[in-house]
Amino acid sequence: MEPCFDCPIMCGALRSNNETGVCGVGGRSFVCRAARHYYEEPPISGARGSGAVFFAGCNMRCVFCQNMDISRSGGEGLAGAKPVDADELASIMLRFEELGAHNVNLVTPTPHIRLIESAVPKARARGLTLPIVFNTNGYERAETLRRLEGLIDIYLPDLKYVSPVLSERYSGRSDYFEVASEAVTEMHRQVGLLKTDEEGIAVSGMIIRHLVLPLAVDDTRRVLDFIAGSLSKDVSVSLMSQYTPIEGMKKPLDRRLTKGEYKRAVEYAEGLGLKNVFIQKLTSASLDFTPEFNGFFE
Ligand code: SF4
C-alpha cells in the first residue's frame, strides 16, 4: 500500500486502501461527464469539439469554482458519476476518436494521474491517435509531472495568482504561485510552444489560462510578467474575462469583471510583447458555458 503524494498537498492518503485524500478522491476515480465540449480555446475545441472527461474531485478549493458540484466530491454517491478503471478510461478516449473529437481533454486530472499513466498507453495500444490534453488548475508537483512526459501532448494549465494573499483568500493555498510557476515551467520544458495543424487545431504544446478577477488586475499583470519574463513571449496565453459570481459571493467577487478591468489586462499583455494571446468578449461571462455534469457521449 502506497500513500499518495502525487499533488503538492502531499496528504499521504492510502487510496488503495480506499482512504480518501484531501482532494476527495479515494480508491476509485469517478467520471461525471464525458462529452464533446465546444467552449475551450479555438485550437482546442475546433469545429468538432474537444473530448472532455470531467473527473470528480479537486486538490483546490476555489471559492468561485463553477464546477463545485463535482470538484468537492470524489464521486461516490454522486448522481450520474461512474467509476472508471484504466481500460474503461481508454475506451472513453477511443470513443472520442470515433466521434471525431479533436483531442481527449482530461479536466481536473491531478488526483487521477496514476489512472491516466495506465490508461493512455492502453488507449495508444488500441489505436488512439488523438492528442491528450491535461487541463489543470496548475497546482501540481513538478516531480509528478515528470512522470507524464511523453504521455501528455498539450498542457492547459491555469496560472491563477502570484499574490499569496489572493491565493490564500480565494483558493486556500498561499503557496500557489511558488508551486504553479514551477509546474508550468516543467510543462513548458516537456511540450514547448503551442503547435497547430493546417486547420489551426492544437497538436502539441501549452496554453496558459488566466482568469482576470474583479479588483485584481495588478495580480494579472504579475502573472503576465512571469510568463513573458521567465518562460517566453511566444507562450500562448488565454486571458479570460468570463468570471461569473456564484450565489452568496462576497465583495469584490460579487460582480463580473468591468470592461475597463479587462481592457487594462489586455493592454498590459500587448505592452509586454506577448505574441499569442487569446482574448474573450465580456459576453462570455455567463454560466451558460458551465455544462451539466451528468452526460455521457450525447
Ligand atoms: S492527489 Fe489527493 S490523495 Fe494525493 S496527495 Fe493530493 S490531495 Fe492527497
PDB file of C-alpha atoms and ligand atoms in Angstrom:
ATOM      1  CA  MET A   1       0.000   0.000   0.000  1.00  0.00           C
ATOM      2  CA  GLU A   2       1.482   3.278  -1.116  1.00  0.00           C
ATOM      3  CA  PRO A   3       0.476   6.623   0.357  1.00  0.00           C
ATOM      4  CA  CYS A   4      -0.452   9.270  -2.234  1.00  0.00           C
ATOM      5  CA  PHE A   5       1.927  12.212  -2.521  1.00  0.00           C
ATOM      6  CA  ASP A   6       1.029  12.983  -6.121  1.00  0.00           C
ATOM      7  CA  CYS A   7      -0.018  16.610  -5.647  1.00  0.00           C
ATOM      8  CA  PRO A   8       1.535  19.436  -3.599  1.00  0.00           C
ATOM      9  CA  ILE A   9      -0.829  18.780  -0.690  1.00  0.00           C
ATOM     10  CA  MET A  10       1.042  15.504  -0.115  1.00  0.00           C
ATOM     11  CA  CYS A  11      -1.639  14.268   2.272  1.00  0.00           C
ATOM     12  CA  GLY A  12      -0.398  10.671   2.157  1.00  0.00           C
ATOM     13  CA  ALA A  13      -3.862   9.099   1.901  1.00  0.00           C
ATOM     14  CA  LEU A  14      -3.762   5.331   1.472  1.00  0.00           C
ATOM     15  CA  ARG A  15      -6.019   5.415  -1.527  1.00  0.00           C
ATOM     16  CA  SER A  16      -5.504   1.783  -2.476  1.00  0.00           C
ATOM     17  CA  ASN A  17      -6.980   1.079   0.960  1.00  0.00           C
ATOM     18  CA  ASN A  18      -9.919   3.286  -0.075  1.00  0.00           C
ATOM     19  CA  GLU A  19      -8.807   6.141   2.172  1.00  0.00           C
ATOM     20  CA  THR A  20      -9.990   9.483   0.814  1.00  0.00           C
ATOM     21  CA  GLY A  21      -7.443  12.227   0.159  1.00  0.00           C
ATOM     22  CA  VAL A  22      -7.855  15.960   0.727  1.00  0.00           C
ATOM     23  CA  CYS A  23      -8.856  16.069  -2.976  1.00  0.00           C
ATOM     24  CA  GLY A  24     -11.912  13.955  -2.103  1.00  0.00           C
ATOM     25  CA  VAL A  25     -10.728  11.016  -4.195  1.00  0.00           C
ATOM     26  CA  GLY A  26     -10.295   7.563  -2.733  1.00  0.00           C
ATOM     27  CA  GLY A  27      -9.559   4.179  -4.268  1.00  0.00           C
ATOM     28  CA  ARG A  28     -11.660   4.685  -7.395  1.00  0.00           C
ATOM     29  CA  SER A  29     -11.798   7.505  -9.930  1.00  0.00           C
ATOM     30  CA  PHE A  30     -15.218   8.731 -10.994  1.00  0.00           C
ATOM     31  CA  VAL A  31     -16.088  10.443 -14.276  1.00  0.00           C
ATOM     32  CA  CYS A  32     -19.048  12.825 -14.088  1.00  0.00           C
ATOM     33  CA  ARG A  33     -19.285  13.691 -17.738  1.00  0.00           C
ATOM     34  CA  ALA A  34     -17.657  12.532 -20.965  1.00  0.00           C
ATOM     35  CA  ALA A  35     -18.837  14.526 -23.953  1.00  0.00           C
ATOM     36  CA  ARG A  36     -17.620  16.810 -26.659  1.00  0.00           C
ATOM     37  CA  HIS A  37     -17.115  20.326 -25.353  1.00  0.00           C
ATOM     38  CA  TYR A  38     -17.154  23.428 -27.539  1.00  0.00           C
ATOM     39  CA  TYR A  39     -16.174  26.222 -25.150  1.00  0.00           C
ATOM     40  CA  GLU A  40     -12.423  25.816 -24.886  1.00  0.00           C
ATOM     41  CA  GLU A  41      -9.970  27.985 -26.828  1.00  0.00           C
ATOM     42  CA  PRO A  42     -10.399  27.660 -30.650  1.00  0.00           C
ATOM     43  CA  PRO A  43      -7.322  25.399 -31.192  1.00  0.00           C
ATOM     44  CA  ILE A  44      -8.691  23.024 -28.538  1.00  0.00           C
ATOM     45  CA  SER A  45     -12.418  22.976 -29.396  1.00  0.00           C
ATOM     46  CA  GLY A  46     -12.180  23.481 -33.154  1.00  0.00           C
ATOM     47  CA  ALA A  47     -15.374  22.729 -35.072  1.00  0.00           C
ATOM     48  CA  ARG A  48     -15.784  19.149 -33.873  1.00  0.00           C
ATOM     49  CA  GLY A  49     -15.318  19.707 -30.163  1.00  0.00           C
ATOM     50  CA  SER A  50     -12.858  18.635 -27.518  1.00  0.00           C
ATOM     51  CA  GLY A  51     -13.408  15.223 -25.949  1.00  0.00           C
ATOM     52  CA  ALA A  52     -13.800  16.361 -22.363  1.00  0.00           C
ATOM     53  CA  VAL A  53     -13.588  13.925 -19.479  1.00  0.00           C
ATOM     54  CA  PHE A  54     -14.741  15.641 -16.286  1.00  0.00           C
ATOM     55  CA  PHE A  55     -13.385  13.845 -13.240  1.00  0.00           C
ATOM     56  CA  ALA A  56     -14.793  14.152  -9.723  1.00  0.00           C
ATOM     57  CA  GLY A  57     -12.593  15.689  -7.028  1.00  0.00           C
ATOM     58  CA  CYS A  58     -10.042  18.502  -6.924  1.00  0.00           C
ATOM     59  CA  ASN A  59      -6.996  19.411  -4.855  1.00  0.00           C
ATOM     60  CA  MET A  60      -8.024  23.089  -4.628  1.00  0.00           C
ATOM     61  CA  ARG A  61     -10.984  24.802  -3.029  1.00  0.00           C
ATOM     62  CA  CYS A  62     -11.566  27.968  -5.049  1.00  0.00           C
ATOM     63  CA  VAL A  63     -14.463  29.988  -3.656  1.00  0.00           C
ATOM     64  CA  PHE A  64     -15.627  30.880  -7.176  1.00  0.00           C
ATOM     65  CA  CYS A  65     -15.447  27.345  -8.601  1.00  0.00           C
ATOM     66  CA  GLN A  66     -18.066  26.858 -11.339  1.00  0.00           C
ATOM     67  CA  ASN A  67     -17.855  23.068 -11.057  1.00  0.00           C
ATOM     68  CA  MET A  68     -18.386  22.823  -7.325  1.00  0.00           C
ATOM     69  CA  ASP A  69     -20.933  20.006  -7.685  1.00  0.00           C
ATOM     70  CA  ILE A  70     -18.212  17.679  -8.801  1.00  0.00           C
ATOM     71  CA  SER A  71     -14.997  19.266  -7.544  1.00  0.00           C
ATOM     72  CA  ARG A  72     -15.951  18.950  -3.883  1.00  0.00           C
ATOM     73  CA  SER A  73     -16.828  15.273  -4.140  1.00  0.00           C
ATOM     74  CA  GLY A  74     -14.796  12.238  -5.039  1.00  0.00           C
ATOM     75  CA  GLY A  75     -17.816  10.937  -6.923  1.00  0.00           C
ATOM     76  CA  GLU A  76     -19.076   8.194  -4.575  1.00  0.00           C
ATOM     77  CA  GLY A  77     -22.859   8.534  -4.475  1.00  0.00           C
ATOM     78  CA  LEU A  78     -22.843  11.492  -6.879  1.00  0.00           C
ATOM     79  CA  ALA A  79     -25.764  11.310  -9.347  1.00  0.00           C
ATOM     80  CA  GLY A  80     -24.560  10.382 -12.837  1.00  0.00           C
ATOM     81  CA  ALA A  81     -20.935   9.765 -11.797  1.00  0.00           C
ATOM     82  CA  LYS A  82     -19.422   6.500 -12.998  1.00  0.00           C
ATOM     83  CA  PRO A  83     -16.365   4.755 -11.577  1.00  0.00           C
ATOM     84  CA  VAL A  84     -13.743   4.059 -14.246  1.00  0.00           C
ATOM     85  CA  ASP A  85     -10.659   1.883 -14.359  1.00  0.00           C
ATOM     86  CA  ALA A  86      -7.788   2.277 -16.838  1.00  0.00           C
ATOM     87  CA  ASP A  87      -9.412   0.067 -19.507  1.00  0.00           C
ATOM     88  CA  GLU A  88     -12.682   1.977 -19.267  1.00  0.00           C
ATOM     89  CA  LEU A  89     -10.898   5.337 -19.457  1.00  0.00           C
ATOM     90  CA  ALA A  90      -9.030   4.069 -22.525  1.00  0.00           C
ATOM     91  CA  SER A  91     -12.395   3.093 -24.077  1.00  0.00           C
ATOM     92  CA  ILE A  92     -13.760   6.604 -23.427  1.00  0.00           C
ATOM     93  CA  MET A  93     -10.706   8.049 -25.190  1.00  0.00           C
ATOM     94  CA  LEU A  94     -11.225   5.786 -28.196  1.00  0.00           C
ATOM     95  CA  ARG A  95     -14.917   6.664 -28.359  1.00  0.00           C
ATOM     96  CA  PHE A  96     -13.934  10.328 -28.739  1.00  0.00           C
ATOM     97  CA  GLU A  97     -11.756   9.354 -31.680  1.00  0.00           C
ATOM     98  CA  GLU A  98     -14.738   7.562 -33.293  1.00  0.00           C
ATOM     99  CA  LEU A  99     -16.904  10.648 -32.722  1.00  0.00           C
ATOM    100  CA  GLY A 100     -14.368  12.871 -34.478  1.00  0.00           C
ATOM    101  CA  ALA A 101     -13.321  14.983 -31.477  1.00  0.00           C
ATOM    102  CA  HIS A 102     -10.062  16.887 -31.904  1.00  0.00           C
ATOM    103  CA  ASN A 103      -8.472  15.609 -28.712  1.00  0.00           C
ATOM    104  CA  VAL A 104      -9.042  13.940 -25.351  1.00  0.00           C
ATOM    105  CA  ASN A 105      -9.332  16.657 -22.715  1.00  0.00           C
ATOM    106  CA  LEU A 106      -8.718  15.436 -19.141  1.00  0.00           C
ATOM    107  CA  VAL A 107     -10.342  18.020 -16.859  1.00  0.00           C
ATOM    108  CA  THR A 108      -9.050  18.327 -13.275  1.00  0.00           C
ATOM    109  CA  PRO A 109      -6.807  15.306 -13.806  1.00  0.00           C
ATOM    110  CA  THR A 110      -4.421  15.736 -10.869  1.00  0.00           C
ATOM    111  CA  PRO A 111      -5.933  13.239  -8.398  1.00  0.00           C
ATOM    112  CA  HIS A 112      -6.217  10.712 -11.245  1.00  0.00           C
ATOM    113  CA  ILE A 113      -2.650  10.791 -12.502  1.00  0.00           C
ATOM    114  CA  ARG A 114      -1.998   7.122 -11.686  1.00  0.00           C
ATOM    115  CA  LEU A 115      -5.071   6.102 -13.677  1.00  0.00           C
ATOM    116  CA  ILE A 116      -4.007   8.336 -16.596  1.00  0.00           C
ATOM    117  CA  GLU A 117      -0.473   6.891 -16.583  1.00  0.00           C
ATOM    118  CA  SER A 118      -2.000   3.485 -17.082  1.00  0.00           C
ATOM    119  CA  ALA A 119      -4.901   4.415 -19.423  1.00  0.00           C
ATOM    120  CA  VAL A 120      -3.004   6.423 -22.060  1.00  0.00           C
ATOM    121  CA  PRO A 121      -0.613   3.594 -23.106  1.00  0.00           C
ATOM    122  CA  LYS A 122      -3.582   1.201 -23.203  1.00  0.00           C
ATOM    123  CA  ALA A 123      -5.521   3.580 -25.467  1.00  0.00           C
ATOM    124  CA  ARG A 124      -2.475   4.110 -27.717  1.00  0.00           C
ATOM    125  CA  ALA A 125      -2.006   0.337 -27.999  1.00  0.00           C
ATOM    126  CA  ARG A 126      -5.642   0.102 -29.097  1.00  0.00           C
ATOM    127  CA  GLY A 127      -5.136   2.718 -31.822  1.00  0.00           C
ATOM    128  CA  LEU A 128      -5.735   6.132 -30.238  1.00  0.00           C
ATOM    129  CA  THR A 129      -4.136   8.908 -32.297  1.00  0.00           C
ATOM    130  CA  LEU A 130      -5.754  11.973 -30.696  1.00  0.00           C
ATOM    131  CA  PRO A 131      -3.605  14.350 -28.645  1.00  0.00           C
ATOM    132  CA  ILE A 132      -4.085  14.161 -24.876  1.00  0.00           C
ATOM    133  CA  VAL A 133      -4.851  17.478 -23.160  1.00  0.00           C
ATOM    134  CA  PHE A 134      -4.054  17.889 -19.456  1.00  0.00           C
ATOM    135  CA  ASN A 135      -6.483  20.583 -18.281  1.00  0.00           C
ATOM    136  CA  THR A 136      -5.390  21.549 -14.786  1.00  0.00           C
ATOM    137  CA  ASN A 137      -5.631  24.222 -12.092  1.00  0.00           C
ATOM    138  CA  GLY A 138      -1.805  24.415 -12.177  1.00  0.00           C
ATOM    139  CA  TYR A 139      -1.385  23.283  -8.560  1.00  0.00           C
ATOM    140  CA  GLU A 140       0.885  20.388  -9.467  1.00  0.00           C
ATOM    141  CA  ARG A 141       4.142  18.897  -8.254  1.00  0.00           C
ATOM    142  CA  ALA A 142       6.805  19.206 -10.958  1.00  0.00           C
ATOM    143  CA  GLU A 143       8.161  15.840  -9.813  1.00  0.00           C
ATOM    144  CA  THR A 144       4.810  14.169 -10.520  1.00  0.00           C
ATOM    145  CA  LEU A 145       4.506  15.917 -13.889  1.00  0.00           C
ATOM    146  CA  ARG A 146       7.836  14.418 -14.924  1.00  0.00           C
ATOM    147  CA  ARG A 147       6.144  11.002 -14.827  1.00  0.00           C
ATOM    148  CA  LEU A 148       3.772  12.219 -17.557  1.00  0.00           C
ATOM    149  CA  GLU A 149       6.479  13.163 -20.033  1.00  0.00           C
ATOM    150  CA  GLY A 150       5.645  11.583 -23.408  1.00  0.00           C
ATOM    151  CA  LEU A 151       2.059  10.798 -22.364  1.00  0.00           C
ATOM    152  CA  ILE A 152       0.643  14.331 -22.463  1.00  0.00           C
ATOM    153  CA  ASP A 153       0.672  16.268 -25.728  1.00  0.00           C
ATOM    154  CA  ILE A 154      -0.969  19.522 -24.684  1.00  0.00           C
ATOM    155  CA  TYR A 155      -0.859  21.171 -21.285  1.00  0.00           C
ATOM    156  CA  LEU A 156      -3.700  23.563 -20.475  1.00  0.00           C
ATOM    157  CA  PRO A 157      -2.812  24.860 -17.008  1.00  0.00           C
ATOM    158  CA  ASP A 158      -4.292  27.768 -15.100  1.00  0.00           C
ATOM    159  CA  LEU A 159      -1.929  30.302 -13.639  1.00  0.00           C
ATOM    160  CA  LYS A 160      -4.363  31.913 -11.247  1.00  0.00           C
ATOM    161  CA  TYR A 161      -2.385  34.207  -8.950  1.00  0.00           C
ATOM    162  CA  VAL A 162       1.019  35.489  -7.991  1.00  0.00           C
ATOM    163  CA  SER A 163      -0.083  37.075  -4.729  1.00  0.00           C
ATOM    164  CA  PRO A 164      -0.045  34.635  -1.777  1.00  0.00           C
ATOM    165  CA  VAL A 165      -2.685  36.812  -0.115  1.00  0.00           C
ATOM    166  CA  LEU A 166      -5.119  36.341  -3.006  1.00  0.00           C
ATOM    167  CA  SER A 167      -4.342  32.654  -3.460  1.00  0.00           C
ATOM    168  CA  GLU A 168      -4.904  32.033   0.240  1.00  0.00           C
ATOM    169  CA  ARG A 169      -8.078  34.124   0.353  1.00  0.00           C
ATOM    170  CA  TYR A 170      -9.702  32.696  -2.772  1.00  0.00           C
ATOM    171  CA  SER A 171      -8.255  29.185  -3.010  1.00  0.00           C
ATOM    172  CA  GLY A 172      -6.894  28.375   0.446  1.00  0.00           C
ATOM    173  CA  ARG A 173      -3.335  27.906  -0.879  1.00  0.00           C
ATOM    174  CA  SER A 174      -0.798  30.583  -0.006  1.00  0.00           C
ATOM    175  CA  ASP A 175       1.956  28.679  -1.860  1.00  0.00           C
ATOM    176  CA  TYR A 176       0.007  28.581  -5.149  1.00  0.00           C
ATOM    177  CA  PHE A 177       2.403  30.667  -7.254  1.00  0.00           C
ATOM    178  CA  GLU A 178       5.539  29.063  -5.838  1.00  0.00           C
ATOM    179  CA  VAL A 179       4.148  25.653  -6.833  1.00  0.00           C
ATOM    180  CA  ALA A 180       2.321  26.541 -10.072  1.00  0.00           C
ATOM    181  CA  SER A 181       5.184  28.590 -11.529  1.00  0.00           C
ATOM    182  CA  GLU A 182       7.462  25.560 -11.169  1.00  0.00           C
ATOM    183  CA  ALA A 183       4.749  23.327 -12.649  1.00  0.00           C
ATOM    184  CA  VAL A 184       4.189  25.449 -15.784  1.00  0.00           C
ATOM    185  CA  THR A 185       7.959  25.686 -16.248  1.00  0.00           C
ATOM    186  CA  GLU A 186       8.126  21.876 -16.246  1.00  0.00           C
ATOM    187  CA  MET A 187       5.183  21.662 -18.676  1.00  0.00           C
ATOM    188  CA  HIS A 188       6.899  24.156 -20.987  1.00  0.00           C
ATOM    189  CA  ARG A 189      10.090  22.081 -20.836  1.00  0.00           C
ATOM    190  CA  GLN A 190       8.161  18.944 -21.821  1.00  0.00           C
ATOM    191  CA  VAL A 191       5.985  20.175 -24.673  1.00  0.00           C
ATOM    192  CA  GLY A 192       7.231  23.654 -25.660  1.00  0.00           C
ATOM    193  CA  LEU A 193       5.186  26.209 -27.544  1.00  0.00           C
ATOM    194  CA  LEU A 194       1.752  25.535 -28.996  1.00  0.00           C
ATOM    195  CA  LYS A 195       1.845  23.829 -32.368  1.00  0.00           C
ATOM    196  CA  THR A 196      -1.217  23.609 -34.592  1.00  0.00           C
ATOM    197  CA  ASP A 197      -2.078  21.730 -37.779  1.00  0.00           C
ATOM    198  CA  GLU A 198      -3.099  23.290 -41.083  1.00  0.00           C
ATOM    199  CA  GLU A 199      -6.640  23.821 -39.728  1.00  0.00           C
ATOM    200  CA  GLY A 200      -5.384  25.641 -36.649  1.00  0.00           C
ATOM    201  CA  ILE A 201      -6.082  22.737 -34.288  1.00  0.00           C
ATOM    202  CA  ALA A 202      -3.598  22.145 -31.478  1.00  0.00           C
ATOM    203  CA  VAL A 203      -1.377  19.107 -31.834  1.00  0.00           C
ATOM    204  CA  SER A 204       1.103  19.787 -29.025  1.00  0.00           C
ATOM    205  CA  GLY A 205       2.395  22.472 -26.656  1.00  0.00           C
ATOM    206  CA  MET A 206       0.901  24.592 -23.919  1.00  0.00           C
ATOM    207  CA  ILE A 207      -1.728  27.289 -23.422  1.00  0.00           C
ATOM    208  CA  ILE A 208      -1.648  29.012 -20.027  1.00  0.00           C
ATOM    209  CA  ARG A 209      -5.041  30.199 -18.814  1.00  0.00           C
ATOM    210  CA  HIS A 210      -5.538  33.153 -16.560  1.00  0.00           C
ATOM    211  CA  LEU A 211      -8.932  34.270 -15.305  1.00  0.00           C
ATOM    212  CA  VAL A 212      -8.922  38.011 -14.647  1.00  0.00           C
ATOM    213  CA  LEU A 213     -10.698  38.648 -11.345  1.00  0.00           C
ATOM    214  CA  PRO A 214     -12.538  41.773 -10.175  1.00  0.00           C
ATOM    215  CA  LEU A 215     -10.236  44.237  -8.404  1.00  0.00           C
ATOM    216  CA  ALA A 216      -7.197  42.066  -9.155  1.00  0.00           C
ATOM    217  CA  VAL A 217      -5.758  43.423 -12.405  1.00  0.00           C
ATOM    218  CA  ASP A 218      -2.479  44.187 -10.594  1.00  0.00           C
ATOM    219  CA  ASP A 219      -2.079  40.484  -9.900  1.00  0.00           C
ATOM    220  CA  THR A 220      -2.934  39.679 -13.532  1.00  0.00           C
ATOM    221  CA  ARG A 221      -0.043  41.961 -14.516  1.00  0.00           C
ATOM    222  CA  ARG A 222       2.316  39.999 -12.280  1.00  0.00           C
ATOM    223  CA  VAL A 223       1.141  36.705 -13.810  1.00  0.00           C
ATOM    224  CA  LEU A 224       1.793  38.098 -17.297  1.00  0.00           C
ATOM    225  CA  ASP A 225       5.194  39.452 -16.178  1.00  0.00           C
ATOM    226  CA  PHE A 226       6.166  35.947 -15.094  1.00  0.00           C
ATOM    227  CA  ILE A 227       5.089  34.364 -18.382  1.00  0.00           C
ATOM    228  CA  ALA A 228       6.839  36.959 -20.567  1.00  0.00           C
ATOM    229  CA  GLY A 229       9.941  37.217 -18.378  1.00  0.00           C
ATOM    230  CA  SER A 230      10.536  33.660 -17.181  1.00  0.00           C
ATOM    231  CA  LEU A 231       9.010  31.480 -19.910  1.00  0.00           C
ATOM    232  CA  SER A 232       8.725  33.184 -23.294  1.00  0.00           C
ATOM    233  CA  LYS A 233       6.818  35.955 -25.026  1.00  0.00           C
ATOM    234  CA  ASP A 234       5.779  33.292 -27.541  1.00  0.00           C
ATOM    235  CA  VAL A 235       3.914  31.193 -24.956  1.00  0.00           C
ATOM    236  CA  SER A 236       0.185  31.040 -25.736  1.00  0.00           C
ATOM    237  CA  VAL A 237      -1.919  32.730 -23.085  1.00  0.00           C
ATOM    238  CA  SER A 238      -5.680  32.601 -22.711  1.00  0.00           C
ATOM    239  CA  LEU A 239      -6.703  35.769 -20.911  1.00  0.00           C
ATOM    240  CA  MET A 240     -10.188  35.022 -19.683  1.00  0.00           C
ATOM    241  CA  SER A 241     -12.875  37.595 -18.923  1.00  0.00           C
ATOM    242  CA  GLN A 242     -15.572  35.078 -18.060  1.00  0.00           C
ATOM    243  CA  TYR A 243     -15.505  35.372 -14.269  1.00  0.00           C
ATOM    244  CA  THR A 244     -19.075  34.848 -13.071  1.00  0.00           C
ATOM    245  CA  PRO A 245     -20.039  35.228  -9.405  1.00  0.00           C
ATOM    246  CA  ILE A 246     -21.855  32.335  -7.836  1.00  0.00           C
ATOM    247  CA  GLU A 247     -24.643  32.931  -5.337  1.00  0.00           C
ATOM    248  CA  GLY A 248     -23.641  34.411  -1.988  1.00  0.00           C
ATOM    249  CA  MET A 249     -20.223  35.597  -3.171  1.00  0.00           C
ATOM    250  CA  LYS A 250     -18.703  38.403  -1.088  1.00  0.00           C
ATOM    251  CA  LYS A 251     -17.118  41.632  -2.397  1.00  0.00           C
ATOM    252  CA  PRO A 252     -15.240  42.112  -4.656  1.00  0.00           C
ATOM    253  CA  LEU A 253     -16.119  38.730  -6.195  1.00  0.00           C
ATOM    254  CA  ASP A 254     -19.854  39.510  -6.168  1.00  0.00           C
ATOM    255  CA  ARG A 255     -19.701  41.134  -9.594  1.00  0.00           C
ATOM    256  CA  ARG A 256     -18.427  40.440 -13.060  1.00  0.00           C
ATOM    257  CA  LEU A 257     -15.345  41.994 -14.492  1.00  0.00           C
ATOM    258  CA  THR A 258     -15.748  45.510 -15.864  1.00  0.00           C
ATOM    259  CA  LYS A 259     -14.817  46.362 -19.429  1.00  0.00           C
ATOM    260  CA  GLY A 260     -12.155  48.713 -18.052  1.00  0.00           C
ATOM    261  CA  GLU A 261     -10.537  45.977 -15.938  1.00  0.00           C
ATOM    262  CA  TYR A 262     -10.358  43.559 -18.836  1.00  0.00           C
ATOM    263  CA  LYS A 263      -9.104  46.253 -21.217  1.00  0.00           C
ATOM    264  CA  ARG A 264      -6.273  47.086 -18.796  1.00  0.00           C
ATOM    265  CA  ALA A 265      -5.298  43.410 -18.620  1.00  0.00           C
ATOM    266  CA  VAL A 266      -5.315  43.015 -22.429  1.00  0.00           C
ATOM    267  CA  GLU A 267      -3.342  46.236 -22.948  1.00  0.00           C
ATOM    268  CA  TYR A 268      -0.753  45.114 -20.432  1.00  0.00           C
ATOM    269  CA  ALA A 269      -0.309  41.787 -22.234  1.00  0.00           C
ATOM    270  CA  GLU A 270       0.128  43.653 -25.526  1.00  0.00           C
ATOM    271  CA  GLY A 271       2.559  46.097 -23.939  1.00  0.00           C
ATOM    272  CA  LEU A 272       4.706  43.217 -22.659  1.00  0.00           C
ATOM    273  CA  GLY A 273       5.011  41.911 -26.198  1.00  0.00           C
ATOM    274  CA  LEU A 274       3.195  38.629 -25.572  1.00  0.00           C
ATOM    275  CA  LYS A 275       2.551  37.426 -29.095  1.00  0.00           C
ATOM    276  CA  ASN A 276      -0.080  34.724 -28.723  1.00  0.00           C
ATOM    277  CA  VAL A 277      -2.910  35.879 -26.501  1.00  0.00           C
ATOM    278  CA  PHE A 278      -6.461  34.581 -26.765  1.00  0.00           C
ATOM    279  CA  ILE A 279      -8.919  37.215 -25.645  1.00  0.00           C
ATOM    280  CA  GLN A 280     -12.625  36.888 -24.895  1.00  0.00           C
ATOM    281  CA  LYS A 281     -15.643  39.103 -25.269  1.00  0.00           C
ATOM    282  CA  LEU A 282     -17.160  40.165 -21.968  1.00  0.00           C
ATOM    283  CA  THR A 283     -20.390  38.498 -23.078  1.00  0.00           C
ATOM    284  CA  SER A 284     -18.580  35.224 -22.333  1.00  0.00           C
ATOM    285  CA  ALA A 285     -19.277  35.942 -18.642  1.00  0.00           C
ATOM    286  CA  SER A 286     -22.202  33.603 -18.457  1.00  0.00           C
ATOM    287  CA  LEU A 287     -22.993  30.424 -16.587  1.00  0.00           C
ATOM    288  CA  ASP A 288     -24.316  29.076 -19.901  1.00  0.00           C
ATOM    289  CA  PHE A 289     -20.811  27.766 -20.540  1.00  0.00           C
ATOM    290  CA  THR A 290     -20.910  25.516 -17.482  1.00  0.00           C
ATOM    291  CA  PRO A 291     -22.064  22.090 -18.634  1.00  0.00           C
ATOM    292  CA  GLU A 292     -24.426  19.913 -16.655  1.00  0.00           C
ATOM    293  CA  PHE A 293     -22.375  17.126 -15.143  1.00  0.00           C
ATOM    294  CA  ASN A 294     -24.448  14.120 -15.991  1.00  0.00           C
ATOM    295  CA  GLY A 295     -23.873  13.350 -19.649  1.00  0.00           C
ATOM    296  CA  PHE A 296     -22.005  10.636 -21.461  1.00  0.00           C
ATOM    297  CA  PHE A 297     -21.463  10.995 -25.226  1.00  0.00           C
ATOM    298  CA  GLU A 298     -24.772  12.662 -26.081  1.00  0.00           C
TER     299      GLU A 298
HETATM  300  S1  SF4 B   1      -3.834  13.832  -5.121  1.00  0.00           S
HETATM  301 FE1  SF4 B   1      -5.353  13.734  -3.419  1.00  0.00          FE
HETATM  302  S2  SF4 B   1      -4.703  11.983  -2.196  1.00  0.00           S
HETATM  303 FE2  SF4 B   1      -2.957  12.518  -3.499  1.00  0.00          FE
HETATM  304  S3  SF4 B   1      -1.698  13.935  -2.280  1.00  0.00           S
HETATM  305 FE3  SF4 B   1      -3.108  15.202  -3.474  1.00  0.00          FE
HETATM  306  S4  SF4 B   1      -4.880  15.534  -2.110  1.00  0.00           S
HETATM  307 FE4  SF4 B   1      -3.732  13.806  -1.278  1.00  0.00          FE
END
